[in-house]
Amino acid sequence: MPSLSTPAIKLSRVGLTVQRQLKKLGINTVNDLLLHYPSRYEDYSCLIPISRLSASKAVTVCGRIELIANKRSPVKRTIVTEALVADKTGAIKVVWFNQPFLIRNLKIGDNIFLSGKIDADYYGMQMTSPAYEKIASSSQRGSGTSSAQETTHTARIVPVYPVTEKLTQKQLRFLIKTSLPAIKEITDWLPMEIKKELNLIDLTTALKQIHFPDSLTQLQSAQQRLKFDELFLLQLQARQIKHLVQNQPAYSIGFNQTSTQKFIRQLPFKLTSDQRKAAWDILRDMEKTHPMNRLLEGDVGSGKTVVAAIAILNTVINGYQAALMAPTEILAQQHFETLKMLFKDWDINIGLLTRRFRQENKKTKKQENKNDKTNLNGQTISQKDKAMLASRQGWLASPFLTEGARQGGPCPYGELLEKIQKNEIQIVVGTHALVEEKVQFAQLGLAIVDEQHRFGVEQRTKLRNNVIPSEAEGKSHYPHFLSLTATPIPRSLSLILYGELDVSLIQEMPQGRQKILTYLVPPEKRNKAYNFIRQEINKGRQVFVICPLINPSDKLGFKSVTAEYEKLTKNIFPDLKIAVMHGRLKAAEKKKIMEDTRENKINILISTSVIEVGIDIPNATIMMIEGADRFGLAQLHQFRGRVGRSEHKSYCLLFTENAGQKGLERLRYLEQTNNGFELAEKDLQMRGPGEVYGTLQSGLPDLKIATLGDVELLKTARKQAERVMDLEKYPLIQEKLKSLNKKYLE
Ligand code: ADP
Ligand code: MG
């Protein structure tokens, strides 16, 4: 009899190969098997007498094998297993392809269930490759034959699991069925009063029914219960984390009114009232002696950076350091430049730390593109990968040093680390190098993560765990923590999803911004678009061109940066300054290109999606996107947010060669809507939460069965969470949370 902790390898039919496959699915124990929920179901519960069959979708028949034999099909050299299966009312032909071994198991006279679709043609009806399951004979079972209820693969609602290539549904179903008895060890931790009020079934039943439902109604009840559990725990967890954070010590960072006012006065613009309000929220949080844990949410271009800069300024004036982590090297470099500018009249040293991997071995184009993508998503390439070579890069801007350093010149990496450790550098900007390299801060007072949804929980946690040890008090002080995001999550959801964070919203755009005009340009108007681009450049403006790929790829036929560069420099704009940007350039090259772009030495910048986030070139007024259907709405909105950052009228031109009907509809919607939140809602409607948020998963909670589309249930869970304010009274819930919280704040 398996118990929850039984290792999968101990189960029958699990050898080393199967064990390895299970591991790939994150399954090590019986408990893991039970928590491996089906991704969908096949309803084979409809058992029909053979005489009443007609061409239809999934059905099950139950009969006796009258004939079975392998035949060689002359057509494609396949082996066809043909059988005739009969019940009291009639007989039907059944075929399977390339499974000659079937006849070793299925013999004439065996009673079987067959589940699948019925095909009908000129020659009559036939079942093609149905799922089958033998009905145990009385001698095998001891007593009677198996009833339809006991089947696993047929004649019921059959679970379909996420599997690996080498693991079959049949194997996994068998293993989960074998594990089911262990369910009785699981205690139902949900209080009776909640179950009663919400009409939720108990946990044991839910787990049984989620795998092998007796009916669709029972399945629904099971899903409802398990989804509720997940969302309810999410709420409680958020609350607990919030509580934990509030109980940690942090150094109070006083609001320095004089300096803050001086800083705001020297800005080339007036802060919007939302920006002021957000800055005020932040400064007030930082004065407290427990760490701030706040999310600053605002659409692209709403001006989050300058709000962060105000927080940074106060931190530094109080004698502490501030760290700003960005998901891409280009964005980190840009923040470095921006802060250098903003603090040019202050005695503040700013460091920039990045690290990139260069490939030693030549790889195929496909892999290169894949790698670029890995870079773009701000994720680290495995350190273990021997083909990669890490190179560290550092820059320093310091008003005390030579002219070069004042401008933000290169600085040996080691020296930079040393200065950070000695508090000689007050602001450190960087990529995830900030948490992955051995960066030791002397006293980190404020940790900021830009585009927080690009980072995993672990990276964010690592940054905030840069504590300041205090000898006098014997306890460590945590930095204040601020996340910036442009992910437009509808407000109702954001309260729930970011439950552990306090949220400041910037809804208002800076004054004088004009609506960005978006056009889906038909292929025949491409030349017209190029003429328009030339006009804008003649006026002194700049242009971005986005392509889905770096190098041409015949297979996909998508536009690539290199091919577009060739085309534009040779045929269309031979007289203009055109540059390319992508994730595989060296850090120094990227830095140079962005500087040149900022100084308007480049008219057209052709880029992959690396410039998707954060890039700020106010003089750019055209965003031209090739292969627009290749990108999600949210991503396109981010691209578009790269223009329209000044008083100049800006345009977003979308090109697509092979978008389907749905793709075109999405792009048309982008033409009509400029608001990130509305777009997010629309995207949600059109693609469903799985797809929309699936790609952003890192910033969102990891849901096993519930989805962000379960809005009603989310609200219910939130309400019920308030009911169990005093967790002391609910030891079972406490126990459950303890096992979940291990990862956070260790
Ligand atoms: P995001 O919120 O997308 O990070 P940024 O911080 O990059 O936006 O700001 C976008 C642009 O708007 C920058 O060029 C910035 O200097 C400018 N900006 C910020 N606040 C204001 C304001 N109140 N008025 C005018 N321009 C502003
Ligand atoms: Mg930004």
Coordinates of N, CA, C and O in Angstrom, one line a residue, residues 649-707:
K649 N 4.3 64.6 -32.4 CA 3.3 63.6 -32.8 C 4.0 62.3 -33.1 O 5.0 62.3 -33.8
S650 N 3.5 61.2 -32.6 CA 4.2 59.9 -32.8 C 3.3 58.9 -33.5 O 2.1 59.0 -33.4
Y651 N 3.9 57.9 -34.1 CA 3.2 56.9 -34.9 C 3.7 55.5 -34.6 O 4.9 55.3 -34.4
C652 N 2.8 54.6 -34.7 CA 3.2 53.2 -34.6 C 2.7 52.5 -35.9 O 1.5 52.5 -36.1
L653 N 3.6 52.0 -36.7 CA 3.2 51.3 -37.9 C 3.4 49.8 -37.8 O 4.5 49.3 -37.6
L654 N 2.3 49.1 -38.0 CA 2.3 47.7 -37.9 C 2.4 47.0 -39.2 O 1.5 47.3 -40.1
F655 N 3.3 46.1 -39.4 CA 3.4 45.3 -40.7 C 3.2 43.9 -40.4 O 3.7 43.4 -39.4
T656 N 2.5 43.2 -41.2 CA 2.4 41.7 -41.1 C 2.2 41.1 -42.4 O 1.5 41.6 -43.3
E657 N 2.8 39.9 -42.6 CA 2.7 39.2 -43.9 C 1.7 38.1 -43.8 O 1.0 37.8 -44.7
N658 N 1.7 37.4 -42.6 CA 1.0 36.2 -42.6 C 0.1 36.1 -41.4 O 0.0 35.0 -40.7
A659 N -0.6 37.1 -41.0 CA -1.4 37.0 -39.8 C -2.8 36.4 -40.2 O -3.3 36.7 -41.3
G660 N -3.3 35.6 -39.4 CA -4.6 35.0 -39.7 C -5.7 36.0 -39.3 O -5.4 37.1 -38.9
Q661 N -6.9 35.5 -39.4 CA -8.1 36.4 -39.1 C -8.0 37.0 -37.7 O -8.1 38.1 -37.4
K662 N -7.7 36.1 -36.8 CA -7.6 36.4 -35.4 C -6.5 37.4 -35.1 O -6.6 38.4 -34.3
G663 N -5.4 37.1 -35.7 CA -4.2 38.0 -35.6 C -4.5 39.4 -36.0 O -4.2 40.4 -35.4
L664 N -5.2 39.5 -37.2 CA -5.5 40.8 -37.7 C -6.5 41.6 -36.8 O -6.3 42.8 -36.6
E665 N -7.4 40.8 -36.2 CA -8.4 41.4 -35.3 C -7.6 42.0 -34.1 O -7.9 43.1 -33.7
R666 N -6.6 41.3 -33.6 CA -5.9 41.8 -32.5 C -5.1 43.1 -32.9 O -5.1 44.0 -32.1
L667 N -4.5 43.1 -34.0 CA -3.8 44.3 -34.5 C -4.7 45.5 -34.7 O -4.4 46.6 -34.3
R668 N -5.9 45.2 -35.2 CA -6.9 46.3 -35.4 C -7.3 46.9 -34.0 O -7.5 48.1 -33.9
Y669 N -7.3 46.0 -33.0 CA -7.7 46.5 -31.7 C -6.6 47.5 -31.2 O -6.9 48.5 -30.6
L670 N -5.4 47.1 -31.5 CA -4.3 48.0 -31.1 C -4.4 49.4 -31.8 O -4.0 50.4 -31.2
E671 N -4.9 49.4 -33.0 CA -5.1 50.6 -33.7 C -6.0 51.5 -32.9 O -5.9 52.7 -32.9
Q672 N -7.0 50.9 -32.3 CA -8.1 51.7 -31.7 C -7.8 52.1 -30.3 O -8.4 53.0 -29.8
T673 N -7.0 51.3 -29.6 CA -6.8 51.6 -28.1 C -5.4 51.9 -27.8 O -4.4 51.3 -28.2
N674 N -5.3 53.0 -27.0 CA -4.0 53.5 -26.6 C -3.7 53.2 -25.1 O -2.6 53.4 -24.6
N675 N -4.7 52.6 -24.4 CA -4.6 52.5 -23.0 C -4.2 51.0 -22.6 O -4.9 50.1 -23.0
G676 N -3.1 50.9 -21.9 CA -2.6 49.6 -21.6 C -3.6 48.7 -20.8 O -3.6 47.5 -21.0
F677 N -4.3 49.3 -20.0 CA -5.3 48.5 -19.1 C -6.4 48.0 -20.0 O -6.8 46.8 -19.9
E678 N -6.9 48.8 -20.9 CA -8.0 48.3 -21.8 C -7.5 47.2 -22.7 O -8.2 46.3 -22.9
L679 N -6.3 47.4 -23.2 CA -5.7 46.4 -24.0 C -5.5 45.1 -23.3 O -5.8 44.0 -23.8
A680 N -5.1 45.2 -22.0 CA -4.9 44.0 -21.2 C -6.3 43.2 -21.1 O -6.3 42.0 -21.2
E681 N -7.3 44.0 -20.8 CA -8.7 43.4 -20.7 C -9.0 42.7 -22.0 O -9.6 41.6 -22.0
K682 N -8.8 43.4 -23.1 CA -9.2 42.8 -24.4 C -8.4 41.6 -24.7 O -8.9 40.6 -25.1
D683 N -7.1 41.6 -24.4 CA -6.2 40.5 -24.6 C -6.7 39.3 -23.8 O -6.7 38.2 -24.3
L684 N -7.1 39.6 -22.6 CA -7.6 38.6 -21.7 C -8.9 37.9 -22.3 O -9.0 36.7 -22.3
Q685 N -9.8 38.7 -22.9 CA -11.0 38.2 -23.5 C -10.6 37.4 -24.7 O -11.2 36.4 -25.0
M686 N -9.7 37.9 -25.5 CA -9.5 37.3 -26.8 C -8.6 36.0 -26.7 O -8.8 35.1 -27.4
R687 N -7.7 36.0 -25.8 CA -6.8 34.9 -25.7 C -6.9 34.1 -24.4 O -6.4 33.0 -24.3
G688 N -7.6 34.6 -23.5 CA -7.7 33.8 -22.2 C -6.5 34.0 -21.3 O -5.4 34.3 -21.8
P689 N -6.7 33.9 -20.0 CA -5.7 34.2 -19.1 C -4.4 33.3 -19.2 O -3.3 33.8 -19.0
G690 N -4.7 32.1 -19.6 CA -3.5 31.1 -19.8 C -2.5 31.7 -20.7 O -1.3 31.8 -20.4
E691 N -2.9 32.1 -21.9 CA -2.0 32.6 -22.9 C -1.4 34.0 -22.5 O -0.3 34.2 -22.7
V692 N -2.3 34.8 -22.1 CA -1.9 36.2 -21.8 C -0.9 36.2 -20.7 O 0.2 36.8 -20.8
Y693 N -1.2 35.6 -19.6 CA -0.3 35.6 -18.4 C 0.7 34.5 -18.4 O 1.7 34.6 -17.7
G694 N 0.4 33.5 -19.2 CA 1.4 32.4 -19.3 C 2.8 32.9 -19.6 O 3.7 32.4 -19.0
T695 N 2.9 33.8 -20.5 CA 4.2 34.3 -20.9 C 4.8 35.2 -19.9 O 6.0 35.5 -19.9
L696 N 4.0 35.7 -19.0 CA 4.6 36.6 -18.0 C 4.7 35.9 -16.6 O 4.8 36.5 -15.6
Q697 N 4.6 34.6 -16.7 CA 4.4 33.8 -15.5 C 5.4 34.2 -14.3 O 5.0 34.2 -13.2
S698 N 6.6 34.6 -14.7 CA 7.5 34.9 -13.6 C 7.0 35.9 -12.6 O 7.3 35.7 -11.4
G699 N 6.3 36.9 -13.0 CA 5.9 37.9 -12.0 C 4.6 37.5 -11.3 O 4.2 38.2 -10.4
L700 N 4.0 36.4 -11.8 CA 2.7 36.1 -11.2 C 2.8 34.8 -10.4 O 3.7 34.0 -10.5
P701 N 1.8 34.6 -9.5 CA 1.9 33.4 -8.7 C 1.7 32.1 -9.6 O 1.1 32.2 -10.7
D702 N 2.3 31.1 -9.2 CA 2.4 29.9 -9.9 C 1.1 29.1 -9.6 O 1.0 28.4 -8.6
L703 N 0.1 29.1 -10.5 CA -1.1 28.4 -10.2 C -1.2 27.1 -10.9 O -0.8 26.9 -12.0
K704 N -1.6 26.1 -10.1 CA -1.7 24.7 -10.6 C -3.0 24.4 -11.3 O -3.0 23.8 -12.3
I705 N -4.0 24.9 -10.7 CA -5.4 24.5 -11.3 C -6.3 25.8 -11.5 O -7.0 25.9 -12.5
A706 N -6.2 26.7 -10.6 CA -7.0 27.9 -10.7 C -6.3 28.8 -11.8 O -5.1 28.5 -12.2
T707 N -7.1 29.7 -12.4 CA -6.5 30.6 -13.4 C -6.9 32.0 -13.0 O -7.8 32.2 -12.2

